[in-house]
mmCIF file of C-alpha atoms in Angstrom:
data_model
loop_
_atom_site.group_PDB
_atom_site.id
_atom_site.type_symbol
_atom_site.label_atom_id
_atom_site.label_comp_id
_atom_site.label_asym_id
_atom_site.label_seq_id
_atom_site.Cartn_x
_atom_site.Cartn_y
_atom_site.Cartn_z
ATOM 1 C CA MET A 10 -113.115 -5.374 -9.548
ATOM 2 C CA SER A 11 -114.791 -9.154 -9.097
ATOM 3 C CA HIS A 12 -116.039 -8.635 -5.933
ATOM 4 C CA MET A 13 -119.529 -10.772 -7.261
ATOM 5 C CA GLU A 14 -118.178 -14.679 -6.542
ATOM 6 C CA GLN A 15 -117.810 -15.082 -3.674
ATOM 7 C CA THR A 16 -121.291 -13.694 -2.340
ATOM 8 C CA ILE A 17 -124.010 -16.016 -1.330
ATOM 9 C CA GLU A 18 -127.234 -15.108 -0.432
ATOM 10 C CA ALA A 19 -128.398 -17.212 2.186
ATOM 11 C CA ILE A 20 -132.125 -17.104 4.655
ATOM 12 C CA GLY A 21 -133.706 -17.744 8.098
ATOM 13 C CA THR A 22 -136.464 -17.057 10.278
ATOM 14 C CA ASP A 23 -134.998 -13.720 10.996
ATOM 15 C CA VAL A 24 -131.689 -11.660 9.677
ATOM 16 C CA GLU A 25 -129.580 -13.639 12.376
ATOM 17 C CA HIS A 26 -130.555 -17.138 11.520
ATOM 18 C CA ALA A 27 -129.572 -15.782 7.523
ATOM 19 C CA ILE A 28 -126.445 -15.165 8.822
ATOM 20 C CA SER A 29 -125.463 -18.134 10.527
ATOM 21 C CA ASP A 30 -126.749 -20.539 7.617
ATOM 22 C CA GLY A 31 -124.866 -18.094 5.277
ATOM 23 C CA LEU A 32 -121.668 -18.444 7.611
ATOM 24 C CA ALA A 33 -122.132 -21.897 8.481
ATOM 25 C CA ARG A 34 -122.066 -22.306 4.515
ATOM 26 C CA LEU A 35 -118.905 -20.249 3.529
ATOM 27 C CA GLY A 36 -116.979 -21.786 6.924
ATOM 28 C CA VAL A 37 -116.156 -18.006 7.631
ATOM 29 C CA GLY A 38 -116.523 -16.202 11.327
ATOM 30 C CA ARG A 39 -118.484 -13.030 10.994
ATOM 31 C CA ASP A 40 -115.281 -10.363 10.617
ATOM 32 C CA ASP A 41 -114.367 -12.092 7.253
ATOM 33 C CA ILE A 42 -117.957 -11.131 6.034
ATOM 34 C CA GLU A 43 -119.674 -7.990 4.511
ATOM 35 C CA ILE A 44 -123.115 -8.536 5.354
ATOM 36 C CA GLU A 45 -125.706 -7.081 3.270
ATOM 37 C CA VAL A 46 -129.149 -7.310 5.100
ATOM 38 C CA LEU A 47 -131.924 -8.311 1.532
ATOM 39 C CA ASP A 48 -134.887 -8.470 3.145
ATOM 40 C CA ASP A 49 -135.283 -8.129 7.357
ATOM 41 C CA GLY A 50 -137.883 -10.704 6.919
ATOM 42 C CA SER A 51 -140.246 -10.991 10.742
ATOM 43 C CA ARG A 52 -138.729 -7.231 11.484
ATOM 44 C CA GLY A 53 -141.702 -6.737 8.962
ATOM 45 C CA LEU A 54 -140.951 -2.862 8.715
ATOM 46 C CA PHE A 55 -144.777 -2.736 6.756
ATOM 47 C CA GLY A 56 -146.512 -5.092 9.048
ATOM 48 C CA ILE A 57 -146.659 -7.258 6.770
ATOM 49 C CA GLY A 58 -146.185 -10.492 8.155
ATOM 50 C CA ALA A 59 -143.812 -13.435 8.606
ATOM 51 C CA ARG A 60 -141.546 -13.453 6.179
ATOM 52 C CA GLU A 61 -138.651 -14.705 6.022
ATOM 53 C CA ALA A 62 -134.435 -12.956 6.366
ATOM 54 C CA ARG A 63 -132.739 -13.102 3.401
ATOM 55 C CA VAL A 64 -128.863 -11.682 3.757
ATOM 56 C CA ARG A 65 -125.662 -11.509 0.806
ATOM 57 C CA LEU A 66 -122.513 -11.952 2.564
ATOM 58 C CA THR A 67 -119.498 -11.356 0.583
ATOM 59 C CA LEU A 68 -115.841 -12.784 2.022
ATOM 60 C CA ARG A 69 -114.589 -9.086 3.019
ATOM 61 C CA GLU A 70 -110.702 -9.742 1.274
ATOM 62 C CA ARG A 71 -112.649 -9.883 -2.362
ATOM 63 C CA ARG A 72 -113.864 -5.744 -1.577
ATOM 64 C CA GLU A 73 -110.948 -4.173 -1.571
ATOM 65 C CA GLY A 74 -109.566 -1.602 -3.627
ATOM 66 C CA GLY A 75 -113.295 0.095 -3.660
ATOM 67 C CA LYS A 76 -115.755 1.062 -0.917
ATOM 68 C CA ALA A 77 -118.353 -1.110 -0.774
ATOM 69 C CA ARG A 78 -121.283 1.080 -1.886
ATOM 70 C CA VAL A 79 -119.868 2.670 -5.323
ATOM 71 C CA PHE A 80 -122.134 5.010 -6.862
ATOM 72 C CA ALA A 81 -121.308 5.798 -10.100
ATOM 73 C CA ALA A 82 -121.161 8.874 -11.620
ATOM 74 C CA THR A 83 -124.935 9.661 -11.745
ATOM 75 C CA PRO A 84 -125.957 12.689 -12.867
ATOM 76 C CA VAL A 85 -128.386 14.464 -10.531
ATOM 77 C CA GLU A 86 -131.669 11.675 -11.538
ATOM 78 C CA PRO A 87 -134.736 12.060 -9.449
ATOM 79 C CA VAL A 88 -136.511 8.635 -8.939
ATOM 80 C CA ALA A 89 -139.749 8.017 -8.950
ATOM 81 C CA PRO A 90 -141.142 7.438 -6.217
ATOM 82 C CA PRO A 91 -143.842 4.912 -5.804
ATOM 83 C CA PRO A 92 -147.131 6.044 -4.638
ATOM 84 C CA SER A 93 -147.283 3.606 -1.975
ATOM 85 C CA PRO A 94 -144.947 2.054 0.308
ATOM 86 C CA PRO A 95 -142.990 -0.892 -1.729
ATOM 87 C CA ALA A 96 -144.309 -4.593 -0.594
ATOM 88 C CA ALA A 97 -141.768 -6.067 0.707
ATOM 89 C CA GLY A 98 -139.912 -7.721 -2.089
ATOM 90 C CA ALA A 99 -140.806 -6.226 -4.878
ATOM 91 C CA PRO A 100 -139.410 -6.360 -7.680
ATOM 92 C CA ALA A 101 -136.262 -4.241 -8.408
ATOM 93 C CA GLN A 102 -136.648 -0.872 -9.449
ATOM 94 C CA PRO A 103 -134.034 0.583 -11.443
ATOM 95 C CA LEU A 104 -132.226 3.859 -9.800
ATOM 96 C CA SER A 105 -131.472 5.132 -12.558
ATOM 97 C CA ALA A 106 -133.932 5.299 -15.892
ATOM 98 C CA GLU A 107 -130.544 4.765 -17.985
ATOM 99 C CA PRO A 108 -129.647 1.349 -18.178
ATOM 100 C CA GLU A 109 -126.102 0.434 -18.771
ATOM 101 C CA ALA A 110 -124.852 3.673 -20.058
ATOM 102 C CA VAL A 111 -122.290 4.588 -17.475
ATOM 103 C CA ARG A 112 -119.694 1.643 -16.128
ATOM 104 C CA SER A 113 -122.324 -0.579 -14.402
ATOM 105 C CA PRO A 114 -122.511 0.097 -10.562
ATOM 106 C CA PRO A 115 -123.361 -2.752 -8.037
ATOM 107 C CA GLU A 116 -126.742 -1.690 -8.717
ATOM 108 C CA GLY A 117 -128.587 -3.917 -6.911
ATOM 109 C CA GLU A 118 -126.554 -2.126 -3.595
ATOM 110 C CA VAL A 119 -127.694 1.369 -5.189
ATOM 111 C CA ARG A 120 -131.100 0.404 -5.514
ATOM 112 C CA ASP A 121 -131.375 -1.831 -2.615
ATOM 113 C CA GLU A 122 -129.727 1.549 -0.529
ATOM 114 C CA ALA A 123 -132.208 3.879 -1.698
ATOM 115 C CA GLU A 124 -135.415 1.647 -1.235
ATOM 116 C CA ILE A 125 -133.544 0.615 2.336
ATOM 117 C CA ALA A 126 -132.940 5.004 3.277
ATOM 118 C CA ARG A 127 -136.779 5.285 2.584
ATOM 119 C CA GLU A 128 -138.547 2.291 3.874
ATOM 120 C CA VAL A 129 -136.482 3.288 7.568
ATOM 121 C CA LEU A 130 -137.543 7.089 6.911
ATOM 122 C CA LEU A 131 -141.304 5.954 6.139
ATOM 123 C CA GLU A 132 -141.462 3.869 9.126
ATOM 124 C CA LEU A 133 -139.820 6.558 11.255
ATOM 125 C CA LEU A 134 -141.904 9.081 10.573
ATOM 126 C CA ASP A 135 -144.730 7.137 10.993
ATOM 127 C CA LEU A 136 -143.797 5.977 14.096
ATOM 128 C CA LEU A 137 -143.565 9.746 14.881
ATOM 129 C CA GLY A 138 -147.322 10.022 14.182
ATOM 130 C CA ILE A 139 -146.604 12.072 10.770
ATOM 131 C CA GLU A 140 -149.287 10.728 8.020
ATOM 132 C CA GLN A 141 -149.640 10.863 4.497
ATOM 133 C CA ALA A 142 -146.164 11.931 3.686
ATOM 134 C CA GLN A 143 -144.122 11.339 0.921
ATOM 135 C CA VAL A 144 -140.997 10.121 0.998
ATOM 136 C CA THR A 145 -139.399 10.945 -2.463
ATOM 137 C CA VAL A 146 -135.542 9.815 -3.244
ATOM 138 C CA ARG A 147 -133.201 10.932 -5.615
ATOM 139 C CA GLN A 148 -129.207 10.795 -5.974
ATOM 140 C CA ALA A 149 -128.387 15.072 -4.638
ATOM 141 C CA LYS A 150 -124.911 16.474 -6.430
ATOM 142 C CA PRO A 151 -122.238 16.275 -3.875
ATOM 143 C CA ALA A 152 -121.204 19.595 -2.039
ATOM 144 C CA SER A 153 -118.093 19.094 -3.274
ATOM 145 C CA GLU A 154 -116.070 17.288 -6.463
ATOM 146 C CA GLU A 155 -114.134 14.840 -4.383
ATOM 147 C CA GLU A 156 -117.576 14.139 -2.118
ATOM 148 C CA GLU A 157 -119.803 10.959 -2.933
ATOM 149 C CA SER A 158 -123.224 12.356 -4.074
ATOM 150 C CA PRO A 159 -125.617 11.695 -1.110
ATOM 151 C CA LEU A 160 -128.852 9.922 -1.333
ATOM 152 C CA ALA A 161 -131.079 12.947 -0.807
ATOM 153 C CA LEU A 162 -134.132 12.226 0.845
ATOM 154 C CA ASP A 163 -137.419 14.727 1.367
ATOM 155 C CA VAL A 164 -140.318 14.271 2.889
ATOM 156 C CA GLN A 165 -143.200 16.554 1.740
ATOM 157 C CA GLY A 166 -146.512 16.710 3.028
ATOM 158 C CA ALA A 167 -148.698 18.841 5.465
ATOM 159 C CA ASP A 168 -147.809 20.358 8.598
ATOM 160 C CA LEU A 169 -144.393 19.234 9.188
ATOM 161 C CA GLU A 170 -143.348 22.103 10.935
ATOM 162 C CA VAL A 171 -143.274 19.579 13.876
ATOM 163 C CA LEU A 172 -140.386 17.541 11.988
ATOM 164 C CA ILE A 173 -138.179 20.384 11.823
ATOM 165 C CA GLY A 174 -138.158 22.052 15.485
ATOM 166 C CA ARG A 175 -136.031 24.212 16.541
ATOM 167 C CA ARG A 176 -132.911 25.289 14.409
ATOM 168 C CA GLY A 177 -133.869 22.629 11.929
ATOM 169 C CA GLU A 178 -132.732 20.331 15.910
ATOM 170 C CA THR A 179 -135.047 17.455 15.497
ATOM 171 C CA LEU A 180 -134.622 17.390 11.529
ATOM 172 C CA ALA A 181 -130.909 16.739 12.165
ATOM 173 C CA ALA A 182 -132.289 14.343 14.364
ATOM 174 C CA LEU A 183 -134.395 12.529 11.712
ATOM 175 C CA GLN A 184 -131.347 12.462 9.623
ATOM 176 C CA HIS A 185 -128.827 11.212 12.441
ATOM 177 C CA ILE A 186 -130.968 7.921 13.389
ATOM 178 C CA THR A 187 -131.830 7.194 9.733
ATOM 179 C CA ARG A 188 -128.056 7.219 8.476
ATOM 180 C CA LEU A 189 -127.797 5.168 11.647
ATOM 181 C CA ILE A 190 -129.957 2.874 10.541
ATOM 182 C CA VAL A 191 -129.524 2.810 6.956
ATOM 183 C CA GLY A 192 -125.827 2.200 7.881
ATOM 184 C CA ARG A 193 -126.640 -1.135 10.231
ATOM 185 C CA GLU A 194 -128.769 -2.336 7.192
ATOM 186 C CA MET A 195 -125.948 -1.958 4.705
ATOM 187 C CA GLU A 196 -123.503 -2.837 7.056
ATOM 188 C CA GLY A 197 -121.753 0.813 6.381
ATOM 189 C CA TRP A 198 -121.671 4.156 6.378
ATOM 190 C CA VAL A 199 -124.502 5.791 4.216
ATOM 191 C CA HIS A 200 -124.028 9.422 3.023
ATOM 192 C CA LEU A 201 -127.454 10.450 3.049
ATOM 193 C CA VAL A 202 -129.646 13.453 3.782
ATOM 194 C CA VAL A 203 -133.207 14.128 5.240
ATOM 195 C CA ASP A 204 -134.913 17.541 4.089
ATOM 196 C CA VAL A 205 -138.407 18.434 5.067
ATOM 197 C CA ASP A 206 -140.603 19.849 2.380
ATOM 198 C CA GLY A 207 -136.795 21.733 0.818
ATOM 199 C CA PHE A 208 -135.994 23.389 4.567
ATOM 200 C CA LYS A 209 -132.471 22.981 4.261
ATOM 201 C CA ALA A 210 -131.931 24.148 0.329
ATOM 202 C CA ARG A 211 -134.358 27.360 1.645
ATOM 203 C CA ARG A 212 -132.542 27.496 4.928
ATOM 204 C CA GLU A 213 -128.749 26.857 3.319
ATOM 205 C CA LYS A 214 -129.281 29.371 0.941
ATOM 206 C CA SER A 215 -130.467 31.909 3.498
ATOM 207 C CA LEU A 216 -127.519 30.931 5.231
ATOM 208 C CA ARG A 217 -124.986 31.941 2.431
ATOM 209 C CA ARG A 218 -126.811 35.567 2.080
ATOM 210 C CA LEU A 219 -126.206 36.134 5.377
ATOM 211 C CA ALA A 220 -122.621 35.371 5.235
ATOM 212 C CA GLN A 221 -121.935 37.740 2.390
ATOM 213 C CA ARG A 222 -123.922 40.116 3.992
ATOM 214 C CA MET A 223 -122.113 40.193 7.897
ATOM 215 C CA ALA A 224 -118.841 38.896 5.750
ATOM 216 C CA GLU A 225 -119.295 42.517 3.944
ATOM 217 C CA GLN A 226 -120.015 44.114 7.546
ATOM 218 C CA ALA A 227 -116.970 42.571 9.052
ATOM 219 C CA VAL A 228 -114.415 44.026 6.332
ATOM 220 C CA LYS A 229 -116.387 47.564 6.082
ATOM 221 C CA THR A 230 -116.110 47.910 10.487
ATOM 222 C CA ASP A 231 -113.105 46.513 10.243
ATOM 223 C CA ARG A 232 -113.987 44.020 13.263
ATOM 224 C CA VAL A 233 -115.615 40.635 13.472
ATOM 225 C CA VAL A 234 -118.555 40.158 13.742
ATOM 226 C CA ALA A 235 -119.856 36.865 15.607
ATOM 227 C CA LEU A 236 -123.000 35.180 14.673
ATOM 228 C CA GLU A 237 -125.635 33.478 16.288
ATOM 229 C CA PRO A 238 -124.971 30.210 17.646
ATOM 230 C CA MET A 239 -126.118 27.901 14.904
ATOM 231 C CA PRO A 240 -125.605 23.544 14.817
ATOM 232 C CA PRO A 241 -122.655 22.113 12.530
ATOM 233 C CA HIS A 242 -123.845 21.136 9.819
ATOM 234 C CA GLU A 243 -125.507 25.300 9.621
ATOM 235 C CA ARG A 244 -122.378 26.853 10.396
ATOM 236 C CA ARG A 245 -120.250 24.377 7.810
ATOM 237 C CA ILE A 246 -121.911 25.981 5.560
ATOM 238 C CA ILE A 247 -120.960 29.987 6.580
ATOM 239 C CA HIS A 248 -117.777 28.872 6.544
ATOM 240 C CA VAL A 249 -117.664 27.291 3.114
ATOM 241 C CA ALA A 250 -119.434 30.258 1.456
ATOM 242 C CA LEU A 251 -116.407 32.225 2.644
ATOM 243 C CA ARG A 252 -114.056 29.587 2.318
ATOM 244 C CA ASP A 253 -113.130 31.564 -0.848
ATOM 245 C CA HIS A 254 -113.840 35.234 0.056
ATOM 246 C CA PRO A 255 -110.692 37.450 -0.051
ATOM 247 C CA HIS A 256 -110.857 39.738 2.823
ATOM 248 C CA VAL A 257 -112.183 37.746 5.177
ATOM 249 C CA SER A 258 -111.623 34.432 7.007
ATOM 250 C CA THR A 259 -114.163 32.562 9.502
ATOM 251 C CA GLU A 260 -113.622 30.800 12.748
ATOM 252 C CA SER A 261 -115.758 28.648 15.333
ATOM 253 C CA VAL A 262 -115.719 29.474 18.790
ATOM 254 C CA GLY A 263 -117.787 28.804 21.739
ATOM 255 C CA GLU A 264 -118.726 25.231 23.250
ATOM 256 C CA ARG A 265 -121.608 22.897 22.899
ATOM 257 C CA ASP A 266 -124.554 24.473 21.625
ATOM 258 C CA ARG A 267 -123.536 27.982 22.038
ATOM 259 C CA ARG A 268 -121.228 27.644 19.179
ATOM 260 C CA LYS A 269 -120.885 29.860 16.663
ATOM 261 C CA VAL A 270 -119.168 31.709 13.594
ATOM 262 C CA THR A 271 -116.983 34.474 13.635
ATOM 263 C CA ILE A 272 -116.196 36.715 10.575
ATOM 264 C CA ILE A 273 -112.010 37.693 10.819
ATOM 265 C CA PRO A 274 -111.489 40.428 8.415
ATOM 266 C CA ARG A 275 -108.361 40.535 7.278
ATOM 267 C CA MET B 3 -153.279 4.740 17.830
ATOM 268 C CA ASP B 4 -152.356 6.433 21.432
ATOM 269 C CA SER B 5 -148.991 8.497 21.617
ATOM 270 C CA GLN B 6 -148.393 6.942 24.813
ATOM 271 C CA ALA B 7 -147.691 3.415 23.026
ATOM 272 C CA SER B 8 -146.124 4.925 20.087
ATOM 273 C CA MET B 9 -143.439 6.708 22.499
ATOM 274 C CA LYS B 10 -142.471 3.471 23.618
ATOM 275 C CA GLU B 11 -142.997 1.937 19.813
ATOM 276 C CA LEU B 12 -140.877 4.545 18.503
ATOM 277 C CA VAL B 13 -138.021 4.329 21.302
ATOM 278 C CA GLU B 14 -138.390 0.210 20.796
ATOM 279 C CA PHE B 15 -138.257 0.526 16.987
ATOM 280 C CA ILE B 16 -135.096 2.980 16.987
ATOM 281 C CA ALA B 17 -132.693 1.082 19.121
ATOM 282 C CA LYS B 18 -133.627 -2.635 17.863
ATOM 283 C CA SER B 19 -132.647 -1.460 14.650
ATOM 284 C CA LEU B 20 -129.402 -0.612 15.920
ATOM 285 C CA VAL B 21 -127.576 -2.766 18.265
ATOM 286 C CA ASP B 22 -126.035 -6.104 17.601
ATOM 287 C CA ASP B 23 -129.174 -8.128 20.190
ATOM 288 C CA PRO B 24 -132.327 -7.366 20.133
ATOM 289 C CA SER B 25 -133.722 -9.565 21.828
ATOM 290 C CA ARG B 26 -132.047 -7.672 24.814
ATOM 291 C CA VAL B 27 -134.053 -4.475 24.263
ATOM 292 C CA HIS B 28 -136.667 -3.382 26.515
ATOM 293 C CA VAL B 29 -138.493 0.353 27.011
ATOM 294 C CA SER B 30 -140.092 1.222 30.230
ATOM 295 C CA GLU B 31 -142.345 4.375 30.956
ATOM 296 C CA ILE B 32 -142.874 5.889 34.182
ATOM 297 C CA GLU B 33 -145.659 8.095 33.332
ATOM 298 C CA GLY B 34 -145.729 11.675 35.758
ATOM 299 C CA GLU B 35 -149.121 14.398 35.456
ATOM 300 C CA ASN B 36 -146.531 16.150 33.325
ATOM 301 C CA SER B 37 -144.016 14.257 32.669
ATOM 302 C CA VAL B 38 -143.410 10.584 31.617
ATOM 303 C CA ILE B 39 -139.872 8.921 32.333
ATOM 304 C CA MET B 40 -138.709 6.226 29.782
ATOM 305 C CA GLU B 41 -135.864 3.933 30.227
ATOM 306 C CA LEU B 42 -134.203 1.922 27.511
ATOM 307 C CA ARG B 43 -132.528 -0.880 28.329
ATOM 308 C CA VAL B 44 -129.831 -2.998 26.425
ATOM 309 C CA GLY B 45 -127.523 -5.485 26.145
ATOM 310 C CA PRO B 46 -124.213 -4.248 27.837
ATOM 311 C CA GLU B 47 -122.371 -4.473 24.786
ATOM 312 C CA ASP B 48 -124.746 -2.233 22.941
ATOM 313 C CA MET B 49 -124.654 0.699 25.006
ATOM 314 C CA GLY B 50 -122.904 2.185 23.452
ATOM 315 C CA ARG B 51 -124.294 1.943 19.779
ATOM 316 C CA VAL B 52 -127.722 3.548 21.538
ATOM 317 C CA ILE B 53 -125.452 5.953 23.216
ATOM 318 C CA GLY B 54 -123.580 7.262 20.124
ATOM 319 C CA LYS B 55 -120.124 9.520 20.903
ATOM 320 C CA GLY B 56 -120.671 12.004 22.965
ATOM 321 C CA GLY B 57 -124.095 11.124 23.793
ATOM 322 C CA ARG B 58 -125.168 11.835 19.924
ATOM 323 C CA THR B 59 -127.716 9.152 19.565
ATOM 324 C CA VAL B 60 -129.560 9.089 22.467
ATOM 325 C CA ASN B 61 -129.738 12.777 22.131
ATOM 326 C CA ALA B 62 -131.420 12.395 18.632
ATOM 327 C CA VAL B 63 -133.308 9.861 19.932
ATOM 328 C CA ARG B 64 -134.824 12.480 22.837
ATOM 329 C CA THR B 65 -135.444 14.980 20.146
ATOM 330 C CA LEU B 66 -137.601 12.788 18.837
ATOM 331 C CA VAL B 67 -139.254 11.395 21.224
ATOM 332 C CA ARG B 68 -140.135 14.654 22.286
ATOM 333 C CA VAL B 69 -142.063 15.656 19.326
ATOM 334 C CA LEU B 70 -144.897 12.951 20.559
ATOM 335 C CA ALA B 71 -144.279 13.990 24.115
ATOM 336 C CA ALA B 72 -145.231 17.633 22.599
ATOM 337 C CA LYS B 73 -148.701 16.775 21.066
ATOM 338 C CA GLN B 74 -149.462 15.579 24.507
ATOM 339 C CA GLY B 75 -148.215 18.755 26.747
ATOM 340 C CA LYS B 76 -145.710 16.391 28.643
ATOM 341 C CA ARG B 77 -142.573 16.750 28.903
ATOM 342 C CA VAL B 78 -140.145 13.315 28.455
ATOM 343 C CA THR B 79 -137.165 12.371 30.139
ATOM 344 C CA LEU B 80 -135.211 8.575 28.024
ATOM 345 C CA GLU B 81 -132.333 7.403 29.962
ATOM 346 C CA VAL B 82 -130.148 4.199 28.877
ATOM 347 C CA VAL B 83 -129.362 2.012 31.893
#
């Protein structure tokens, strides 16, 4: 898969200008290319003044046969976060400490995604008035084998309850917006998850325990057990936890924010 | 940083990051005693991007803006117009 040859980099006063310049040079239309924003320049995420925007344009037909972003089969590998937000245009920081061991992924892309995700999240935290929060990025284990491993962003700091919200609602919103913005920057869907001080990990553990307990109860009483209403990702945890249970099946019932999991003995 | 300004900044940053045409993003605020009404304007082609499927995106933005509004003890409504 050689998708490097039809790739050019272009610069401009902002992303739009850089893209137009690149399109003019390639002599193609916007629909023919994949755009990767290397530096969004004037937007100045950290208030660093007028930088030129840089984009990488890749002819689309060269990218067939694979997802735009291929995460190599790297195991969970913590990425040491730089102590402070990286200056724009800082030298590339390898995501993986393991050089060229595995089939080389489009390395720049992996790093860019982690970097961009981190910068976007830090910017949102700043705008939310969360001071001195740290964000670490790592490649998490996929929920199942066929899934791509998500980029896991964890926010650490003091007084972060406000970021979690009722039933994790604020955290879900933060994740949704981060995903969208990073997806825009990367010109594609990104698989990333945002957590605050390990909240989701703890919540997931307690939901799995709850699932097992309620399944036992359903079997023992031979009655359908309905759980409290939960947001979609939490219901999913319950469904997955009981997927292979020999004596119960699960089903979500109810509408919108009243939707809840029922555990059905069989 | 006064948090009024930052409610606007937050909505602006998110909207501008999501639309095709950031120059058409405008956020206005009408402040009451206990509430703030925010209006987000974007170009017609970008409405879908800021609203999202089933209003998911604008709801997420509302949730985040509420974090700041809560600090001032205010209710906030955000409409895309």
